Amino acid sequence: EREVVYGLYLRYERLKRRRHAFDEMDFVFNLVSRVRKYGHDPNDVDAQGRGGGVSLHGIFVDEVQDFTQAEVQLLLEVSDDPNALFLAGDTAQAINRGVGFRFTDIKTLFHKANKGGGGEVRQPIYRALELNHRSHSGILTFASSIVELLYFFFSKAVDVLPPAAAGVDQAL
């Protein structure tokens, strides 16, 4: 079915061009291209005063499971230090159709960032948050049973993590 899907993609791209429209990925691609061309260093200004930007020493992102790899790549591009990126999310809670984000896939982006020069980019460190202070153990047990079904039916779609425990167990 790959040919059929690719044909639909080509039709979609032609329709966008005819309507002079763009989608989110066109926007992200444009931003990445501009950052690569002009940089984002505030001191990097050309003779006409173009370029420059904002220095980003650290970037903290929550709900990253709804980001595409292109959006994470944009964060790497604009970060002064990719090692100062802090990404938080839960792949079992992804809501954007077709994104398919997994933390394990981020390794590829960091590997490519290393090849780009400009200092060593460390491989990301993953930490599962195992204590939940918002829900009691009954809710967490139920949620774990749903996540187990996700692991069983869609093992490649979500990161496998240990089940969360209630930080403070509240009475029902």
PDB file of C-alpha atoms in Angstrom:
ATOM      1  CA  GLU A   1       0.000   0.000   0.000  1.00  0.00           C
ATOM      2  CA  ARG A   2       3.073   2.238   0.093  1.00  0.00           C
ATOM      3  CA  GLU A   3       2.515   3.424  -3.493  1.00  0.00           C
ATOM      4  CA  VAL A   4      -1.103   4.345  -2.733  1.00  0.00           C
ATOM      5  CA  VAL A   5      -0.107   6.337   0.359  1.00  0.00           C
ATOM      6  CA  TYR A   6       2.685   8.093  -1.527  1.00  0.00           C
ATOM      7  CA  GLY A   7       0.243   8.956  -4.326  1.00  0.00           C
ATOM      8  CA  LEU A   8      -2.101  10.524  -1.754  1.00  0.00           C
ATOM      9  CA  TYR A   9       0.819  12.485  -0.326  1.00  0.00           C
ATOM     10  CA  LEU A  10       1.699  13.844  -3.792  1.00  0.00           C
ATOM     11  CA  ARG A  11      -1.941  14.865  -4.367  1.00  0.00           C
ATOM     12  CA  TYR A  12      -1.955  16.613  -0.978  1.00  0.00           C
ATOM     13  CA  GLU A  13       1.239  18.522  -1.854  1.00  0.00           C
ATOM     14  CA  ARG A  14      -0.185  19.611  -5.251  1.00  0.00           C
ATOM     15  CA  LEU A  15      -3.413  20.777  -3.578  1.00  0.00           C
ATOM     16  CA  LYS A  16      -1.427  22.837  -1.069  1.00  0.00           C
ATOM     17  CA  ARG A  17       0.582  24.472  -3.863  1.00  0.00           C
ATOM     18  CA  ARG A  18      -2.567  25.307  -5.858  1.00  0.00           C
ATOM     19  CA  ARG A  19      -4.131  26.936  -2.813  1.00  0.00           C
ATOM     20  CA  HIS A  20      -0.888  28.665  -1.773  1.00  0.00           C
ATOM     21  CA  ALA A  21      -1.294  26.930   1.563  1.00  0.00           C
ATOM     22  CA  PHE A  22       1.124  25.329   3.990  1.00  0.00           C
ATOM     23  CA  ASP A  23       0.899  22.930   6.871  1.00  0.00           C
ATOM     24  CA  GLU A  24       2.731  22.670  10.174  1.00  0.00           C
ATOM     25  CA  MET A  25       5.588  20.621   8.723  1.00  0.00           C
ATOM     26  CA  ASP A  26       6.143  23.194   5.960  1.00  0.00           C
ATOM     27  CA  PHE A  27       6.350  25.831   8.692  1.00  0.00           C
ATOM     28  CA  VAL A  28       8.846  23.806  10.756  1.00  0.00           C
ATOM     29  CA  PHE A  29      10.956  23.016   7.678  1.00  0.00           C
ATOM     30  CA  ASN A  30      11.030  26.713   6.802  1.00  0.00           C
ATOM     31  CA  LEU A  31      12.154  27.630  10.325  1.00  0.00           C
ATOM     32  CA  VAL A  32      14.897  24.962  10.363  1.00  0.00           C
ATOM     33  CA  SER A  33      16.099  26.158   6.932  1.00  0.00           C
ATOM     34  CA  ARG A  34      16.210  29.779   8.100  1.00  0.00           C
ATOM     35  CA  VAL A  35      18.077  28.913  11.296  1.00  0.00           C
ATOM     36  CA  ARG A  36      20.608  26.897   9.291  1.00  0.00           C
ATOM     37  CA  LYS A  37      21.030  29.714   6.762  1.00  0.00           C
ATOM     38  CA  TYR A  38      21.051  32.738   9.060  1.00  0.00           C
ATOM     39  CA  GLY A  39      21.928  31.222  12.428  1.00  0.00           C
ATOM     40  CA  HIS A  40      20.382  32.200  15.713  1.00  0.00           C
ATOM     41  CA  ASP A  41      23.373  33.735  17.491  1.00  0.00           C
ATOM     42  CA  PRO A  42      22.478  37.316  18.534  1.00  0.00           C
ATOM     43  CA  ASN A  43      25.961  38.448  17.417  1.00  0.00           C
ATOM     44  CA  ASP A  44      25.725  36.781  13.996  1.00  0.00           C
ATOM     45  CA  VAL A  45      24.462  39.769  11.945  1.00  0.00           C
ATOM     46  CA  ASP A  46      25.405  40.374   8.295  1.00  0.00           C
ATOM     47  CA  ALA A  47      26.405  43.729   6.736  1.00  0.00           C
ATOM     48  CA  GLN A  48      22.755  44.663   6.092  1.00  0.00           C
ATOM     49  CA  GLY A  49      21.843  44.016   9.724  1.00  0.00           C
ATOM     50  CA  ARG A  50      20.012  40.754   8.956  1.00  0.00           C
ATOM     51  CA  GLY A  51      20.319  37.642  11.003  1.00  0.00           C
ATOM     52  CA  GLY A  52      20.966  37.542  14.661  1.00  0.00           C
ATOM     53  CA  GLY A  53      18.580  36.021  17.075  1.00  0.00           C
ATOM     54  CA  VAL A  54      18.069  35.077  20.662  1.00  0.00           C
ATOM     55  CA  SER A  55      20.522  33.082  22.721  1.00  0.00           C
ATOM     56  CA  LEU A  56      18.769  30.033  24.197  1.00  0.00           C
ATOM     57  CA  HIS A  57      20.867  28.509  26.985  1.00  0.00           C
ATOM     58  CA  GLY A  58      18.319  25.916  28.027  1.00  0.00           C
ATOM     59  CA  ILE A  59      15.020  24.674  26.661  1.00  0.00           C
ATOM     60  CA  PHE A  60      12.408  22.872  28.723  1.00  0.00           C
ATOM     61  CA  VAL A  61       9.538  21.148  26.881  1.00  0.00           C
ATOM     62  CA  ASP A  62       6.604  19.228  28.341  1.00  0.00           C
ATOM     63  CA  GLU A  63       4.175  17.033  26.384  1.00  0.00           C
ATOM     64  CA  VAL A  64       6.949  16.343  23.869  1.00  0.00           C
ATOM     65  CA  GLN A  65       5.186  13.127  22.833  1.00  0.00           C
ATOM     66  CA  ASP A  66       3.039  15.303  20.552  1.00  0.00           C
ATOM     67  CA  PHE A  67       6.088  16.712  18.730  1.00  0.00           C
ATOM     68  CA  THR A  68       7.308  15.419  15.396  1.00  0.00           C
ATOM     69  CA  GLN A  69      10.994  14.651  14.950  1.00  0.00           C
ATOM     70  CA  ALA A  70      11.213  17.782  12.781  1.00  0.00           C
ATOM     71  CA  GLU A  71      10.019  19.904  15.707  1.00  0.00           C
ATOM     72  CA  VAL A  72      12.558  18.300  18.037  1.00  0.00           C
ATOM     73  CA  GLN A  73      15.210  18.932  15.352  1.00  0.00           C
ATOM     74  CA  LEU A  74      14.225  22.617  15.376  1.00  0.00           C
ATOM     75  CA  LEU A  75      14.825  22.692  19.143  1.00  0.00           C
ATOM     76  CA  LEU A  76      18.277  21.194  18.594  1.00  0.00           C
ATOM     77  CA  GLU A  77      19.016  23.796  15.914  1.00  0.00           C
ATOM     78  CA  VAL A  78      18.103  26.825  18.040  1.00  0.00           C
ATOM     79  CA  SER A  79      19.627  25.602  21.289  1.00  0.00           C
ATOM     80  CA  ASP A  80      22.993  27.040  22.253  1.00  0.00           C
ATOM     81  CA  ASP A  81      23.726  23.726  23.934  1.00  0.00           C
ATOM     82  CA  PRO A  82      21.723  20.664  22.855  1.00  0.00           C
ATOM     83  CA  ASN A  83      22.880  19.058  26.099  1.00  0.00           C
ATOM     84  CA  ALA A  84      20.719  21.627  27.915  1.00  0.00           C
ATOM     85  CA  LEU A  85      17.469  20.353  26.383  1.00  0.00           C
ATOM     86  CA  PHE A  86      15.009  18.901  28.867  1.00  0.00           C
ATOM     87  CA  LEU A  87      12.194  16.975  27.203  1.00  0.00           C
ATOM     88  CA  ALA A  88       9.326  15.510  29.216  1.00  0.00           C
ATOM     89  CA  GLY A  89       6.374  13.488  28.046  1.00  0.00           C
ATOM     90  CA  ASP A  90       4.589  10.170  28.001  1.00  0.00           C
ATOM     91  CA  THR A  91       4.341   8.325  24.690  1.00  0.00           C
ATOM     92  CA  ALA A  92       1.301   6.447  25.968  1.00  0.00           C
ATOM     93  CA  GLN A  93      -0.523   9.816  26.099  1.00  0.00           C
ATOM     94  CA  ALA A  94       0.178  10.948  22.530  1.00  0.00           C
ATOM     95  CA  ILE A  95      -2.832  12.678  20.977  1.00  0.00           C
ATOM     96  CA  ASN A  96      -1.525  13.817  17.579  1.00  0.00           C
ATOM     97  CA  ARG A  97      -2.372  11.291  14.894  1.00  0.00           C
ATOM     98  CA  GLY A  98       0.563  10.184  12.798  1.00  0.00           C
ATOM     99  CA  VAL A  99       3.295  11.601  15.038  1.00  0.00           C
ATOM    100  CA  GLY A 100       4.604   8.306  16.434  1.00  0.00           C
ATOM    101  CA  PHE A 101       7.030   9.985  18.852  1.00  0.00           C
ATOM    102  CA  ARG A 102       9.263   7.750  20.967  1.00  0.00           C
ATOM    103  CA  PHE A 103      12.081   8.878  23.221  1.00  0.00           C
ATOM    104  CA  THR A 104      14.292   6.134  21.844  1.00  0.00           C
ATOM    105  CA  ASP A 105      14.062   7.775  18.386  1.00  0.00           C
ATOM    106  CA  ILE A 106      15.631  10.959  19.758  1.00  0.00           C
ATOM    107  CA  LYS A 107      18.996   9.150  19.851  1.00  0.00           C
ATOM    108  CA  THR A 108      19.180   9.474  16.058  1.00  0.00           C
ATOM    109  CA  LEU A 109      18.760  13.254  16.201  1.00  0.00           C
ATOM    110  CA  PHE A 110      21.467  13.586  18.843  1.00  0.00           C
ATOM    111  CA  HIS A 111      23.769  11.315  16.819  1.00  0.00           C
ATOM    112  CA  LYS A 112      23.303  13.584  13.769  1.00  0.00           C
ATOM    113  CA  ALA A 113      23.911  16.670  15.934  1.00  0.00           C
ATOM    114  CA  ASN A 114      27.239  15.131  16.971  1.00  0.00           C
ATOM    115  CA  LYS A 115      28.292  14.744  13.339  1.00  0.00           C
ATOM    116  CA  GLY A 116      27.500  18.403  12.668  1.00  0.00           C
ATOM    117  CA  GLY A 117      30.457  19.607  14.716  1.00  0.00           C
ATOM    118  CA  GLY A 118      30.358  22.477  17.167  1.00  0.00           C
ATOM    119  CA  GLY A 119      31.178  20.471  20.264  1.00  0.00           C
ATOM    120  CA  GLU A 120      30.210  17.090  21.580  1.00  0.00           C
ATOM    121  CA  VAL A 121      26.533  16.414  21.988  1.00  0.00           C
ATOM    122  CA  ARG A 122      25.973  13.793  24.633  1.00  0.00           C
ATOM    123  CA  GLN A 123      23.447  11.035  24.089  1.00  0.00           C
ATOM    124  CA  PRO A 124      20.242  11.784  25.970  1.00  0.00           C
ATOM    125  CA  ILE A 125      19.710  10.431  29.454  1.00  0.00           C
ATOM    126  CA  TYR A 126      16.300   8.866  29.997  1.00  0.00           C
ATOM    127  CA  ARG A 127      14.626   8.832  33.351  1.00  0.00           C
ATOM    128  CA  ALA A 128      11.209   7.369  34.005  1.00  0.00           C
ATOM    129  CA  LEU A 129       9.230   9.213  36.644  1.00  0.00           C
ATOM    130  CA  GLU A 130       7.946   6.393  38.778  1.00  0.00           C
ATOM    131  CA  LEU A 131       6.007   8.352  41.401  1.00  0.00           C
ATOM    132  CA  ASN A 132       2.715  10.006  40.569  1.00  0.00           C
ATOM    133  CA  HIS A 133       1.536  12.591  43.081  1.00  0.00           C
ATOM    134  CA  ARG A 134      -1.703  13.469  41.241  1.00  0.00           C
ATOM    135  CA  SER A 135      -3.551  10.142  41.175  1.00  0.00           C
ATOM    136  CA  HIS A 136      -4.243   7.448  43.755  1.00  0.00           C
ATOM    137  CA  SER A 137      -3.172   3.835  43.346  1.00  0.00           C
ATOM    138  CA  GLY A 138      -6.584   2.687  42.016  1.00  0.00           C
ATOM    139  CA  ILE A 139      -6.422   5.052  39.070  1.00  0.00           C
ATOM    140  CA  LEU A 140      -2.775   4.186  38.428  1.00  0.00           C
ATOM    141  CA  THR A 141      -3.525   0.453  38.477  1.00  0.00           C
ATOM    142  CA  PHE A 142      -6.322   0.942  35.958  1.00  0.00           C
ATOM    143  CA  ALA A 143      -4.121   3.177  33.770  1.00  0.00           C
ATOM    144  CA  SER A 144      -1.333   0.570  33.886  1.00  0.00           C
ATOM    145  CA  SER A 145      -3.728  -2.090  32.595  1.00  0.00           C
ATOM    146  CA  ILE A 146      -4.594   0.133  29.615  1.00  0.00           C
ATOM    147  CA  VAL A 147      -0.916   0.840  28.941  1.00  0.00           C
ATOM    148  CA  GLU A 148      -0.196  -2.903  29.071  1.00  0.00           C
ATOM    149  CA  LEU A 149      -2.697  -3.324  26.227  1.00  0.00           C
ATOM    150  CA  LEU A 150      -0.837  -0.623  24.274  1.00  0.00           C
ATOM    151  CA  TYR A 151       2.428  -2.509  24.838  1.00  0.00           C
ATOM    152  CA  PHE A 152       0.823  -5.740  23.660  1.00  0.00           C
ATOM    153  CA  PHE A 153      -0.917  -4.429  20.543  1.00  0.00           C
ATOM    154  CA  PHE A 154       1.425  -1.566  19.603  1.00  0.00           C
ATOM    155  CA  SER A 155       4.796  -2.587  21.023  1.00  0.00           C
ATOM    156  CA  LYS A 156       6.767  -0.396  18.589  1.00  0.00           C
ATOM    157  CA  ALA A 157       4.574   2.683  19.088  1.00  0.00           C
ATOM    158  CA  VAL A 158       5.240   3.493  22.755  1.00  0.00           C
ATOM    159  CA  ASP A 159       8.237   3.424  25.049  1.00  0.00           C
ATOM    160  CA  VAL A 160       8.061   0.637  27.622  1.00  0.00           C
ATOM    161  CA  LEU A 161       8.318   2.091  31.114  1.00  0.00           C
ATOM    162  CA  PRO A 162       7.791   0.705  34.589  1.00  0.00           C
ATOM    163  CA  PRO A 163       4.302   1.377  35.972  1.00  0.00           C
ATOM    164  CA  ALA A 164       3.980   4.484  38.123  1.00  0.00           C
ATOM    165  CA  ALA A 165       3.284   4.213  41.827  1.00  0.00           C
ATOM    166  CA  ALA A 166       1.213   6.658  43.844  1.00  0.00           C
ATOM    167  CA  GLY A 167       3.454   9.130  45.662  1.00  0.00           C
ATOM    168  CA  VAL A 168       0.752   9.776  48.216  1.00  0.00           C
ATOM    169  CA  ASP A 169      -2.117   7.322  48.251  1.00  0.00           C
ATOM    170  CA  GLN A 170      -5.433   9.068  48.683  1.00  0.00           C
ATOM    171  CA  ALA A 171      -8.630   7.374  49.781  1.00  0.00           C
ATOM    172  CA  LEU A 172     -11.335   6.899  47.138  1.00  0.00           C
TER     173      LEU A 172
END
